[in-house]
PDB file of C-alpha atoms in Angstrom:
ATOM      1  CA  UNK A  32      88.000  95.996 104.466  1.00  0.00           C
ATOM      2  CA  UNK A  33      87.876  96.582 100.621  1.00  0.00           C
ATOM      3  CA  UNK A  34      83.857  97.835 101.384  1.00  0.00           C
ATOM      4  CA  UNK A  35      85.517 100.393 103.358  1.00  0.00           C
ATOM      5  CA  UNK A  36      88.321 100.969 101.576  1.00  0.00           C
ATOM      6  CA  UNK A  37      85.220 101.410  98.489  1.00  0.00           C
ATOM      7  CA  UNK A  38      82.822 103.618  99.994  1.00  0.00           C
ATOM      8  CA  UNK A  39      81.745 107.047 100.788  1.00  0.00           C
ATOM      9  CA  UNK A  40      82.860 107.828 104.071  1.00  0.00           C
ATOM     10  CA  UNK A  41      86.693 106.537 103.292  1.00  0.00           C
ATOM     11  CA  UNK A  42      86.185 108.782 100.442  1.00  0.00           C
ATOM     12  CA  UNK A  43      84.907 111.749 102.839  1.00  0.00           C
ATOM     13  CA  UNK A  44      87.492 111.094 105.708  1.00  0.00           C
ATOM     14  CA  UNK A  45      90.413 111.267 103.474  1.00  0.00           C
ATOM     15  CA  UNK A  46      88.949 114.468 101.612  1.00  0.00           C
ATOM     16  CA  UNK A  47      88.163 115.405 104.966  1.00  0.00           C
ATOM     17  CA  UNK A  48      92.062 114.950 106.493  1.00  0.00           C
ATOM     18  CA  UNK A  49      93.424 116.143 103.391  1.00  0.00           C
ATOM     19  CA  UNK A  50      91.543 119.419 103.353  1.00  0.00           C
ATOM     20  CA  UNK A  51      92.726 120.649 106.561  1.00  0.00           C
ATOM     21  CA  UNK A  52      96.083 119.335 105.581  1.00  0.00           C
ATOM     22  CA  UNK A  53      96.310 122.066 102.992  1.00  0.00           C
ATOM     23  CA  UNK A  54      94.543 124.713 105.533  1.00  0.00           C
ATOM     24  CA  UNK A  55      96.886 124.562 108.123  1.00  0.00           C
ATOM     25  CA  UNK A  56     100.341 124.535 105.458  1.00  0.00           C
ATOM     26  CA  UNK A  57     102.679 127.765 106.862  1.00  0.00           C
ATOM     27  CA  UNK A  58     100.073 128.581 109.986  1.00  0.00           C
ATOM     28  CA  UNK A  59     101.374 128.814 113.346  1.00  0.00           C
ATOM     29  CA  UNK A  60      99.134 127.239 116.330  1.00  0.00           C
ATOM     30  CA  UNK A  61      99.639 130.737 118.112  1.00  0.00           C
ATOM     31  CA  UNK A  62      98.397 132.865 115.032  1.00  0.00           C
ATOM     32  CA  UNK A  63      94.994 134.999 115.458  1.00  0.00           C
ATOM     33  CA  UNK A  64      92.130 132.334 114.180  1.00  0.00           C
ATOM     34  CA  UNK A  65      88.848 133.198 112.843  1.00  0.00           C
ATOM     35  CA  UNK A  66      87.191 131.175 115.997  1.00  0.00           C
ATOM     36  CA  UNK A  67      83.485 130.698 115.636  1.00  0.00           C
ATOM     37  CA  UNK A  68      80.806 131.149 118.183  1.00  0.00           C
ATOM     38  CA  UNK A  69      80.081 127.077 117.327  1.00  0.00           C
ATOM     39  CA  UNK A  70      84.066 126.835 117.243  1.00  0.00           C
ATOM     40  CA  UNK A  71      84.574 128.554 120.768  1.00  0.00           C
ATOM     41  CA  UNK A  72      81.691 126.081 121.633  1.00  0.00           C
ATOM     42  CA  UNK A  73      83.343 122.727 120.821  1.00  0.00           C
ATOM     43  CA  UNK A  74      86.602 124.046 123.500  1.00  0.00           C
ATOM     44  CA  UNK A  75      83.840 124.802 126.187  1.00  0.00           C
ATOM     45  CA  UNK A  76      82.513 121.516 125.400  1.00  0.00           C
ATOM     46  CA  UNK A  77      86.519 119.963 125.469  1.00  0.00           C
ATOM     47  CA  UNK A  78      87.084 121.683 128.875  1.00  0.00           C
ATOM     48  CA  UNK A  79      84.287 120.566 130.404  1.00  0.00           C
ATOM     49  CA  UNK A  80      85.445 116.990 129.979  1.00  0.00           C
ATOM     50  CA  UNK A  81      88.713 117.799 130.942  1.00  0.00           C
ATOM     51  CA  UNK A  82      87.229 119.247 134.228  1.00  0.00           C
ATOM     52  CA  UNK A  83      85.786 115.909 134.960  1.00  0.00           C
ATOM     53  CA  UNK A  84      88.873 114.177 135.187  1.00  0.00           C
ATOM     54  CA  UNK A  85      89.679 116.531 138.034  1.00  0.00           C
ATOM     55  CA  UNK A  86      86.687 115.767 139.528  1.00  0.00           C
ATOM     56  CA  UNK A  87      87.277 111.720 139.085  1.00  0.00           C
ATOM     57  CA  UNK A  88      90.560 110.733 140.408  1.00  0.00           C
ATOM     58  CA  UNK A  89      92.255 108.212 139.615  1.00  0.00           C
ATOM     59  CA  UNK A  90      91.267 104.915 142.362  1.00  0.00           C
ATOM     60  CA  UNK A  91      93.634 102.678 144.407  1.00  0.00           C
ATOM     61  CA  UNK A  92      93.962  99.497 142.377  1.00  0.00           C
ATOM     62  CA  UNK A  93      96.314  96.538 142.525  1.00  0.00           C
ATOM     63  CA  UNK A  94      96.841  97.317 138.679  1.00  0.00           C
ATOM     64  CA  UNK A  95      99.520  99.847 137.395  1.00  0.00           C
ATOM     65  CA  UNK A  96      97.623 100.045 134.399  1.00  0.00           C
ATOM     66  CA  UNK A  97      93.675 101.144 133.459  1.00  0.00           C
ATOM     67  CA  UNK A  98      92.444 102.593 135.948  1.00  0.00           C
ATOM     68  CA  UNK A  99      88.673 101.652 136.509  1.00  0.00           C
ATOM     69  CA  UNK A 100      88.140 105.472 137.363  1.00  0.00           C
ATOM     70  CA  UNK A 101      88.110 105.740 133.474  1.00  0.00           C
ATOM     71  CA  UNK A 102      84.840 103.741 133.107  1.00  0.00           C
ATOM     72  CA  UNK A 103      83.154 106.705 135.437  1.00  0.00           C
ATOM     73  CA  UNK A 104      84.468 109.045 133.433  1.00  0.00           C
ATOM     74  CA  UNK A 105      83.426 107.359 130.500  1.00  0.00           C
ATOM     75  CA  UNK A 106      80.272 106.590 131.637  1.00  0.00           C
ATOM     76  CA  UNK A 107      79.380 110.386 132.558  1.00  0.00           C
ATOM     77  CA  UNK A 108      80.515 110.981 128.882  1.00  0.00           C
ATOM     78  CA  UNK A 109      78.040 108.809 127.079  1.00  0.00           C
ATOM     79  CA  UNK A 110      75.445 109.929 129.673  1.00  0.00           C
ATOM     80  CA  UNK A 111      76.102 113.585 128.933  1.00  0.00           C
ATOM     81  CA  UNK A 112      77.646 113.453 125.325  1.00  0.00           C
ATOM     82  CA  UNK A 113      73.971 114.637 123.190  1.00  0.00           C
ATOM     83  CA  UNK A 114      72.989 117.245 125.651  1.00  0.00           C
ATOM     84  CA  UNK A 115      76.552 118.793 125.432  1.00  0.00           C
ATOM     85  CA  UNK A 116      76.850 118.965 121.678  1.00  0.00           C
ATOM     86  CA  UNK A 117      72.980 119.847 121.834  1.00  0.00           C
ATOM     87  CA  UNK A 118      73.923 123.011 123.902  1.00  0.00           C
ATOM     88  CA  UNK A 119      76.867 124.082 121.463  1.00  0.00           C
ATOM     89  CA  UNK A 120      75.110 123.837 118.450  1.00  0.00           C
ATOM     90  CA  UNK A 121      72.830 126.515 116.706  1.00  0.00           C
ATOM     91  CA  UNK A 122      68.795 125.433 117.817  1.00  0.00           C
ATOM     92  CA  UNK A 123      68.054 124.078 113.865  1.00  0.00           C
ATOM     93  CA  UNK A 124      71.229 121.561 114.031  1.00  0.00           C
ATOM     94  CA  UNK A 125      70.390 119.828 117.562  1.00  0.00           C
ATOM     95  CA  UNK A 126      68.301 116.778 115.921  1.00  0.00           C
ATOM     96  CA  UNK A 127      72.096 115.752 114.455  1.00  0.00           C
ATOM     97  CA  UNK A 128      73.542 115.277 118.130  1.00  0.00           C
ATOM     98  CA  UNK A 129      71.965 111.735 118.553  1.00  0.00           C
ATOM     99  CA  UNK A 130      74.202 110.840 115.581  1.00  0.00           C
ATOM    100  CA  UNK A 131      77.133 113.060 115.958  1.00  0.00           C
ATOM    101  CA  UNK A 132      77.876 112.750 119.472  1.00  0.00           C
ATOM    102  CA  UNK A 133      78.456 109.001 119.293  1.00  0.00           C
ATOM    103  CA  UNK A 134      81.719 109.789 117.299  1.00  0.00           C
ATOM    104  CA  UNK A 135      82.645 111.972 120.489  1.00  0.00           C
ATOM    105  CA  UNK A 136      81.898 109.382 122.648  1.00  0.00           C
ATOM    106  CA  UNK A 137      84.106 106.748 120.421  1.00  0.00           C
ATOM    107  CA  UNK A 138      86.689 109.311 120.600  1.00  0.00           C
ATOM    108  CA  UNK A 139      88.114 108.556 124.174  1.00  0.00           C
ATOM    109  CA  UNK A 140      89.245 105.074 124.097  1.00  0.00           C
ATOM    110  CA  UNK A 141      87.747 101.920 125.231  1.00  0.00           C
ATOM    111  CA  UNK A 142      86.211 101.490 128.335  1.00  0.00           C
ATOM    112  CA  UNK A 143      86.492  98.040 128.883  1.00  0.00           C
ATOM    113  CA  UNK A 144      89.944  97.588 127.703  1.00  0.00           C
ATOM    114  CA  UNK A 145      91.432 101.094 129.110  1.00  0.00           C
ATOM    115  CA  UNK A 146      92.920 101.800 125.785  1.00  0.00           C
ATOM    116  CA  UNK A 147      93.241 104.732 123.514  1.00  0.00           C
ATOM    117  CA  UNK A 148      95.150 104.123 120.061  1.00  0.00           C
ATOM    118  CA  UNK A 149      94.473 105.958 116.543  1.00  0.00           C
ATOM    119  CA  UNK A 150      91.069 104.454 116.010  1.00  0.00           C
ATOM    120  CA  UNK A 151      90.231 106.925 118.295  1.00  0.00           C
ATOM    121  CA  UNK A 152      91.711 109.476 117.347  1.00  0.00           C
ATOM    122  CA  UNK A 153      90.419 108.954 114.063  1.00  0.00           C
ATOM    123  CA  UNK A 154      86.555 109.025 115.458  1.00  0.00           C
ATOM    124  CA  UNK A 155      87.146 112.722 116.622  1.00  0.00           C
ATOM    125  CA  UNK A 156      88.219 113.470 113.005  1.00  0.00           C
ATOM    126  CA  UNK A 157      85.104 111.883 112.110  1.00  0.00           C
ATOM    127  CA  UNK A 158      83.113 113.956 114.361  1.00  0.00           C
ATOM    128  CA  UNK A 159      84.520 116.824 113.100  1.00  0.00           C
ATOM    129  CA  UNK A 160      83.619 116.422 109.865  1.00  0.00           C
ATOM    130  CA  UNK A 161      80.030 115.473 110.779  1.00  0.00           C
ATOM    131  CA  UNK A 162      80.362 119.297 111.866  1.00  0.00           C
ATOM    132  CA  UNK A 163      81.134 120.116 108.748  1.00  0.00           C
ATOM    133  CA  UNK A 164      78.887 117.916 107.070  1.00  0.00           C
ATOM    134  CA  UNK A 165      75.193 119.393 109.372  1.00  0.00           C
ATOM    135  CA  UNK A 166      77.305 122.779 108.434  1.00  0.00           C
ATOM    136  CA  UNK A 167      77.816 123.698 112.287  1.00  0.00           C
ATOM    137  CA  UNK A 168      81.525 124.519 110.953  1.00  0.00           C
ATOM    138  CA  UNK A 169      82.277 125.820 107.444  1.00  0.00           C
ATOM    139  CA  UNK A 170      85.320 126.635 105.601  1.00  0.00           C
ATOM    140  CA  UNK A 171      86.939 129.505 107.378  1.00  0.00           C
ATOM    141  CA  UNK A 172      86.806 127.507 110.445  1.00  0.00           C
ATOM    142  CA  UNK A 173      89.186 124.930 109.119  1.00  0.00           C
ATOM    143  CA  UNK A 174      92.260 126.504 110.745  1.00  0.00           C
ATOM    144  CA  UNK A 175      90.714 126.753 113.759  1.00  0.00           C
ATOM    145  CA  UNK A 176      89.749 123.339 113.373  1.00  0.00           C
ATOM    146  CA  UNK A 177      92.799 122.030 113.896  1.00  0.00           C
ATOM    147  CA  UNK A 178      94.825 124.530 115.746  1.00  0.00           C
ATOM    148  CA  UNK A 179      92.324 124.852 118.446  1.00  0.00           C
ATOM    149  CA  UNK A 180      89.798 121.894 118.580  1.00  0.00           C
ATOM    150  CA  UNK A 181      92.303 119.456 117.858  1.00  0.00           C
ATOM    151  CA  UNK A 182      94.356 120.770 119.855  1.00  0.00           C
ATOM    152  CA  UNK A 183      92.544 120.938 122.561  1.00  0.00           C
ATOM    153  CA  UNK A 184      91.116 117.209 121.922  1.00  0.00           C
ATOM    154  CA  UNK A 185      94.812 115.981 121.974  1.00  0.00           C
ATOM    155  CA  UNK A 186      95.440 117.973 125.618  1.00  0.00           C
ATOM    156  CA  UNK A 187      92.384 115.776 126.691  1.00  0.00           C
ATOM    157  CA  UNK A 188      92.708 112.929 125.321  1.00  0.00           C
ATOM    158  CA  UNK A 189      96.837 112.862 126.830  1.00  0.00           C
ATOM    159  CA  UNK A 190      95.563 113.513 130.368  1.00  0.00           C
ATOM    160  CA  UNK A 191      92.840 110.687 130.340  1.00  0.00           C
ATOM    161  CA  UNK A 192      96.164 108.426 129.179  1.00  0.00           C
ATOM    162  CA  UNK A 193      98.472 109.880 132.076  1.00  0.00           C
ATOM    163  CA  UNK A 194      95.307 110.073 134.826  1.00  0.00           C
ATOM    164  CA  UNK A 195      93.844 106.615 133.991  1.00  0.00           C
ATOM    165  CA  UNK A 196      97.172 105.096 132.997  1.00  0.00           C
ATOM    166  CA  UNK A 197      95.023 104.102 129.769  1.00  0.00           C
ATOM    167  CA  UNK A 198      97.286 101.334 128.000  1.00  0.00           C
ATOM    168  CA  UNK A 199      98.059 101.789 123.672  1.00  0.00           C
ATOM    169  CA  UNK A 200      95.474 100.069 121.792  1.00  0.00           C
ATOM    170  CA  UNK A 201      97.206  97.321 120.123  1.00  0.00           C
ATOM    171  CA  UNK A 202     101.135  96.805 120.280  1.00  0.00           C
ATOM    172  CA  UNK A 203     102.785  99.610 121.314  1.00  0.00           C
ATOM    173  CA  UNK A 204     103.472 102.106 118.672  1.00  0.00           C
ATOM    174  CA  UNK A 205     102.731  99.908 115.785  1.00  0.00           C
ATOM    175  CA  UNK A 206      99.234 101.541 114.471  1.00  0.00           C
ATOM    176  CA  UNK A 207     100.669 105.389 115.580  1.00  0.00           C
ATOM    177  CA  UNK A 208     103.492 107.371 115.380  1.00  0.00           C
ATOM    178  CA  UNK A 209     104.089 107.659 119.320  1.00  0.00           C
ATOM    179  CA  UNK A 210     102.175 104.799 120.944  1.00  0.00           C
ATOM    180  CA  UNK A 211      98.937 106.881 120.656  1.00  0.00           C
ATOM    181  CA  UNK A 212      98.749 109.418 117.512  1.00  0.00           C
ATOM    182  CA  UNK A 213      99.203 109.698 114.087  1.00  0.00           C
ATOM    183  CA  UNK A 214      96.844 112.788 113.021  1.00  0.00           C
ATOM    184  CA  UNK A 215      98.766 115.598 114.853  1.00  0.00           C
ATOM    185  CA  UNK A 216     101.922 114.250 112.826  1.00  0.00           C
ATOM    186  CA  UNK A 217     100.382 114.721 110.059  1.00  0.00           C
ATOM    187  CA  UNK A 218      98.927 118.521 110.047  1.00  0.00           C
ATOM    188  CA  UNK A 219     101.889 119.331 112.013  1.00  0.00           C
ATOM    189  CA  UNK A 220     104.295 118.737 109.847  1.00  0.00           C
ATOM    190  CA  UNK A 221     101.890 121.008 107.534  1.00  0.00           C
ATOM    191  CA  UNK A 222     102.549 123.705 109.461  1.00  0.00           C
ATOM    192  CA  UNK A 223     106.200 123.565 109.255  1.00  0.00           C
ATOM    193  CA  UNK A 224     106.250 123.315 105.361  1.00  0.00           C
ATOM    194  CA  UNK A 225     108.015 126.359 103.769  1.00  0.00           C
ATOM    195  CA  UNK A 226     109.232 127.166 107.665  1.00  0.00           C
ATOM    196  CA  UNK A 227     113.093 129.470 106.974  1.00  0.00           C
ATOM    197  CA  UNK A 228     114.603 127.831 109.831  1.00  0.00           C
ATOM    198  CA  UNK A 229     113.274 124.714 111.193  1.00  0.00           C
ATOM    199  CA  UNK A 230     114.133 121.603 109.124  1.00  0.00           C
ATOM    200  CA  UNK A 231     113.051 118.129 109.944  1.00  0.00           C
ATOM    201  CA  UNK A 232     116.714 117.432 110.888  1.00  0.00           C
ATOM    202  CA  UNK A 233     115.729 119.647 114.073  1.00  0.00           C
ATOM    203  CA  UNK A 234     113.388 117.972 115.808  1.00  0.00           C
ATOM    204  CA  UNK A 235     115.412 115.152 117.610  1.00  0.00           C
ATOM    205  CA  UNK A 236     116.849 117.936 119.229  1.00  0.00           C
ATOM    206  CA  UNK A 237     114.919 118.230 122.858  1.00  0.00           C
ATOM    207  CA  UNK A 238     115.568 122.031 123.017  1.00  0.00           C
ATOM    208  CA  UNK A 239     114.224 122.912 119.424  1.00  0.00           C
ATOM    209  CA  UNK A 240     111.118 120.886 119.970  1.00  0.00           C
ATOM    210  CA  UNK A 241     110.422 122.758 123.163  1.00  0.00           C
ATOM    211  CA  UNK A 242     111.063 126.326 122.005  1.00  0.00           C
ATOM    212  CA  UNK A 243     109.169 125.563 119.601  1.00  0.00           C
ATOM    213  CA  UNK A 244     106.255 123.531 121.121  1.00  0.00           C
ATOM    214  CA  UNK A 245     103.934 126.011 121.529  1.00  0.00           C
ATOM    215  CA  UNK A 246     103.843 127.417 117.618  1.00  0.00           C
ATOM    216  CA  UNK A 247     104.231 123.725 115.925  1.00  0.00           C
ATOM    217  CA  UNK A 248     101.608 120.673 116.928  1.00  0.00           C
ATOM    218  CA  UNK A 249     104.579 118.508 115.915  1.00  0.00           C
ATOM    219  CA  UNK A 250     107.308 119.627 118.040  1.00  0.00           C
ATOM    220  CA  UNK A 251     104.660 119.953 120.934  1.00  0.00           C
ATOM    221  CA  UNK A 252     104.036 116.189 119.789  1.00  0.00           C
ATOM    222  CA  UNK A 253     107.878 115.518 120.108  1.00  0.00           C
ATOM    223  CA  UNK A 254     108.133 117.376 123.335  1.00  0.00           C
ATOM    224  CA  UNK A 255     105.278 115.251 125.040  1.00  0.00           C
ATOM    225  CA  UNK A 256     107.353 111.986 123.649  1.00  0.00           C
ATOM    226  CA  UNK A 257     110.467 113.764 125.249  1.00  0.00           C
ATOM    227  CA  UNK A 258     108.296 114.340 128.514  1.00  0.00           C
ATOM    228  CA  UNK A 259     107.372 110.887 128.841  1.00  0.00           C
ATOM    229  CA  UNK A 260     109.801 108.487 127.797  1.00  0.00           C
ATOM    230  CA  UNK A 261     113.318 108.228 128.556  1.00  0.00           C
ATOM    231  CA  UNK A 262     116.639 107.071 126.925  1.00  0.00           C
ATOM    232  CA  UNK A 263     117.411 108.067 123.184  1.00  0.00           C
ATOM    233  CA  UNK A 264     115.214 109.162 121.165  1.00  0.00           C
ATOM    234  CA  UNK A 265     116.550 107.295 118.478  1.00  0.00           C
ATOM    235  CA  UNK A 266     115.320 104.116 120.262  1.00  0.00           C
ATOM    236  CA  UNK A 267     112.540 104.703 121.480  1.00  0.00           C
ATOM    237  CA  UNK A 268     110.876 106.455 118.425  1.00  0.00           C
ATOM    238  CA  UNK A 269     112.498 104.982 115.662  1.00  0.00           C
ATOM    239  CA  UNK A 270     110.014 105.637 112.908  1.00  0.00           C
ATOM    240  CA  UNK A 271     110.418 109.430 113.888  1.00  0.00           C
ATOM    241  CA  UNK A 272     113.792 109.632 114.582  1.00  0.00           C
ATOM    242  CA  UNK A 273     114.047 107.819 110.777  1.00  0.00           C
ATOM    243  CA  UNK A 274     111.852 110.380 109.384  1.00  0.00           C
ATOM    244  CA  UNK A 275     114.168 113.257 110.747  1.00  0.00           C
ATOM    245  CA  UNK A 276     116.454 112.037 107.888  1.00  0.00           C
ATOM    246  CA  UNK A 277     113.780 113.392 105.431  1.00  0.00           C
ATOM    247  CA  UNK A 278     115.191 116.742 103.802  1.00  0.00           C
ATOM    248  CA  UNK A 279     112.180 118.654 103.110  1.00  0.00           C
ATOM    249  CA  UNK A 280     108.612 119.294 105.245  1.00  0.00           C
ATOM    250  CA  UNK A 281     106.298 118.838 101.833  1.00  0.00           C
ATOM    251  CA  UNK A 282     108.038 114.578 101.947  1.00  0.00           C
ATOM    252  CA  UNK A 283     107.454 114.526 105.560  1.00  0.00           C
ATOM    253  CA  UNK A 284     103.586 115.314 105.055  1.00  0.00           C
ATOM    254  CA  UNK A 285     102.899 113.111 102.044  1.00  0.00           C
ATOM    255  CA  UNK A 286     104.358 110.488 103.257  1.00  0.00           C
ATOM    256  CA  UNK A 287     102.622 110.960 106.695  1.00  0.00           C
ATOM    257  CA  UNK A 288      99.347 111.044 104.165  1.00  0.00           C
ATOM    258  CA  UNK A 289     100.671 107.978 102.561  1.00  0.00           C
ATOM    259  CA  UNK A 290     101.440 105.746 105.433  1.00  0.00           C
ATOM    260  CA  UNK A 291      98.284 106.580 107.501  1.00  0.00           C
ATOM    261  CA  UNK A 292      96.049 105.408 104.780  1.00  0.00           C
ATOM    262  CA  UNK A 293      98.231 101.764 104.820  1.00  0.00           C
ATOM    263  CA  UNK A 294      99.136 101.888 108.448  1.00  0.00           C
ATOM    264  CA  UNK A 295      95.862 103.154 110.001  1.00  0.00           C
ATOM    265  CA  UNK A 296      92.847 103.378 107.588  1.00  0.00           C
ATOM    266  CA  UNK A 297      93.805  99.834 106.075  1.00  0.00           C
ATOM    267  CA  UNK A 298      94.050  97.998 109.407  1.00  0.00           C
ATOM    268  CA  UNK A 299      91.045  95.648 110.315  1.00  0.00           C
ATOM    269  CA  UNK A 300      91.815  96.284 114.296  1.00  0.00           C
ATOM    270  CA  UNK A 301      91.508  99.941 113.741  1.00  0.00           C
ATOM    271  CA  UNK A 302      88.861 100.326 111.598  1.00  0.00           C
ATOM    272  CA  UNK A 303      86.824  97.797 112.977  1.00  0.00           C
ATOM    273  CA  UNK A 304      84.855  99.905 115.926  1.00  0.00           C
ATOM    274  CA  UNK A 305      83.892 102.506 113.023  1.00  0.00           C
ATOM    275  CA  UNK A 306      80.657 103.405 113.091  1.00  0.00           C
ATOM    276  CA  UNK A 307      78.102 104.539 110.215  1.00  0.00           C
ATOM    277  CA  UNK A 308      75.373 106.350 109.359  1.00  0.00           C
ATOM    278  CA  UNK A 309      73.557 108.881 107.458  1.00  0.00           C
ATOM    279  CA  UNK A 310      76.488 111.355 107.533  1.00  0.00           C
ATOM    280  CA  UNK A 311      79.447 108.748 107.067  1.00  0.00           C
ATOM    281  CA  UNK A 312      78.017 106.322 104.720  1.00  0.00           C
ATOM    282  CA  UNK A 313      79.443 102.881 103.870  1.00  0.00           C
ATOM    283  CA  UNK A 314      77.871 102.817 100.428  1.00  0.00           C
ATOM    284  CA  UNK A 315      79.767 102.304  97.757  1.00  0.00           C
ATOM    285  CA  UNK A 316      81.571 105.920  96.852  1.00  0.00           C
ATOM    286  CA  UNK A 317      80.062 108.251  94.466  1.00  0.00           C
ATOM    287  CA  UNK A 318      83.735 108.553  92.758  1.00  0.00           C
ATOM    288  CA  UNK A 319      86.236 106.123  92.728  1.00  0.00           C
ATOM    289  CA  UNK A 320      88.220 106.208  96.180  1.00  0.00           C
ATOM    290  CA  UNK A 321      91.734 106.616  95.411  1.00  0.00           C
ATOM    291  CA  UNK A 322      94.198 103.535  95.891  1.00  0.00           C
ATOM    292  CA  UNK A 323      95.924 103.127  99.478  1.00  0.00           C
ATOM    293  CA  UNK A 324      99.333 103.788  98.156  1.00  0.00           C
ATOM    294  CA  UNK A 325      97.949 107.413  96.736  1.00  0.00           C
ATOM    295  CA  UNK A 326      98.976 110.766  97.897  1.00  0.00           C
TER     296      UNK A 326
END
């Protein structure tokens, strides 16, 4: 772990996290994006995966959970992954989808195990920087980024969990925020910084975090949790329902930054499947990486 912890793509990915972090501060989901012709791309790409789940139902199995329809699905992703990313990108950046796409393809969950947890989530983070990095996205896309790719990467990934019945990876909840996510936690609560009238005091409340689910990635993340668990919130999402206590936005989201490089990016089960390369390097960092415990 400290080689990771030491080199240049921990470096990059928290830059990387960080940098949208601050794009996204005071921006509604629902505000008019600059959305590239590559961005607009990426959500074809997204919704033609999405499609396939409609086209590969679920099978009759004696399990409730993990459906082995997954593994088709999954299997028609890694068959299909370079061509699609081939077609969305410009004609001079298609060499990089050999190396890119394999972060899509890690970005699903586990095919053998029928899990999905934050490591993840945290390979589609890295394959969006790798769009960054081949310069297929640059720096006016970063709102988009997250409001509309990432969004639309967390509506797919959340109906491969429900269709496939895909189980948390790891105990339940322990590594994420719900028993999937951490990421949209963290821009979302970016969003809602400086916000006149919703304070983190708010969200418990099921009819605030559905009003409001549309404009904020974090109350659409609390109205999912509301959708599909029952009983009181304060039980079943402790950690949030804790947080909720915190006065101001700005402490929500650095201490969402903090905890997700201890709780996540620190964790040998999570970081574990990570793969590297030319674009996310696991040479020692340029700079010094900053501590764990840093904001």
């Amino acid at each position: 772990m400290g080689k990771w912890i030491k080199s240049q793509a921990y470096l990059d990915y928290v830059d990387f996290i960080t940098a949208l972090n601050q794009k996204v501060k005071g921006l509604k989901t629902t505000d008019d994006l600059h959305v590239s012709p590559v961005t607009e791309a990426i959500l074809a790409m997204l919704g033609q995966l999405d499609q396939w789940i409609d086209e590969i139902p679920p099978i009759d199995q004696p399990q409730r959970f993990g459906n082995k329809a997954f593994k088709t699905w999954f299997t028609k992703l890694q068959e299909n992954a370079e061509r699609l990313l081939q077609e969305a990108l410009p004609a001079e950046l298609r060499p990089a989808a050999a190396e890119v796409s394999t972060y899509l393809v890690e970005s699903v969950g586990n095919s053998t195990r029928i899990d999905y947890g934050t490591g993840h989530e945290a390979a589609f983070v890295m394959f969006l920087f790798c769009l960054y990095k081949i310069e297929a996205l640059k720096e006016e896309d970063c709102p988009a980024t997250v409001l509309q790719i990432f969004t639309k990467y967390l509506e797919l990934v959340r109906k491969l969990q429900q269709t496939y019945r895909m189980e948390p990876a790891g105990s339940h909840g322990v590594w994420s925020l719900d028993d999937h996510q951490f990421i949209p936690f963290l821009w979302g609560s970016a969003q809602l910084i400086g916000n006149p009238t919703l304070q983190p005091h708010h969200f418990p409340d099921p009819k605030i975090a559905a009003e409001n689910a549309k404009d904020y990635m974090f109350m659409n993340c609390i109205e999912y949790i509301n959708k599909v668990k029952t009983g009181l919130f304060a039980e079943h999402s402790n950690q949030l329902w804790n947080i909720s206590a915190v006065p101001y936005w700005e402490k929500v989201n650095s201490g969402f930054l903090k905890m997700y490089k201890v709780e996540v990016l620190s964790k040998y089960p999570v970081i574990q499947h990570v793969l590297f390369g030319s674009l996310l390097s696991i040479s020692p960092a340029a700079s010094p990486a900053p501590t764990t415990g840093d904001s």
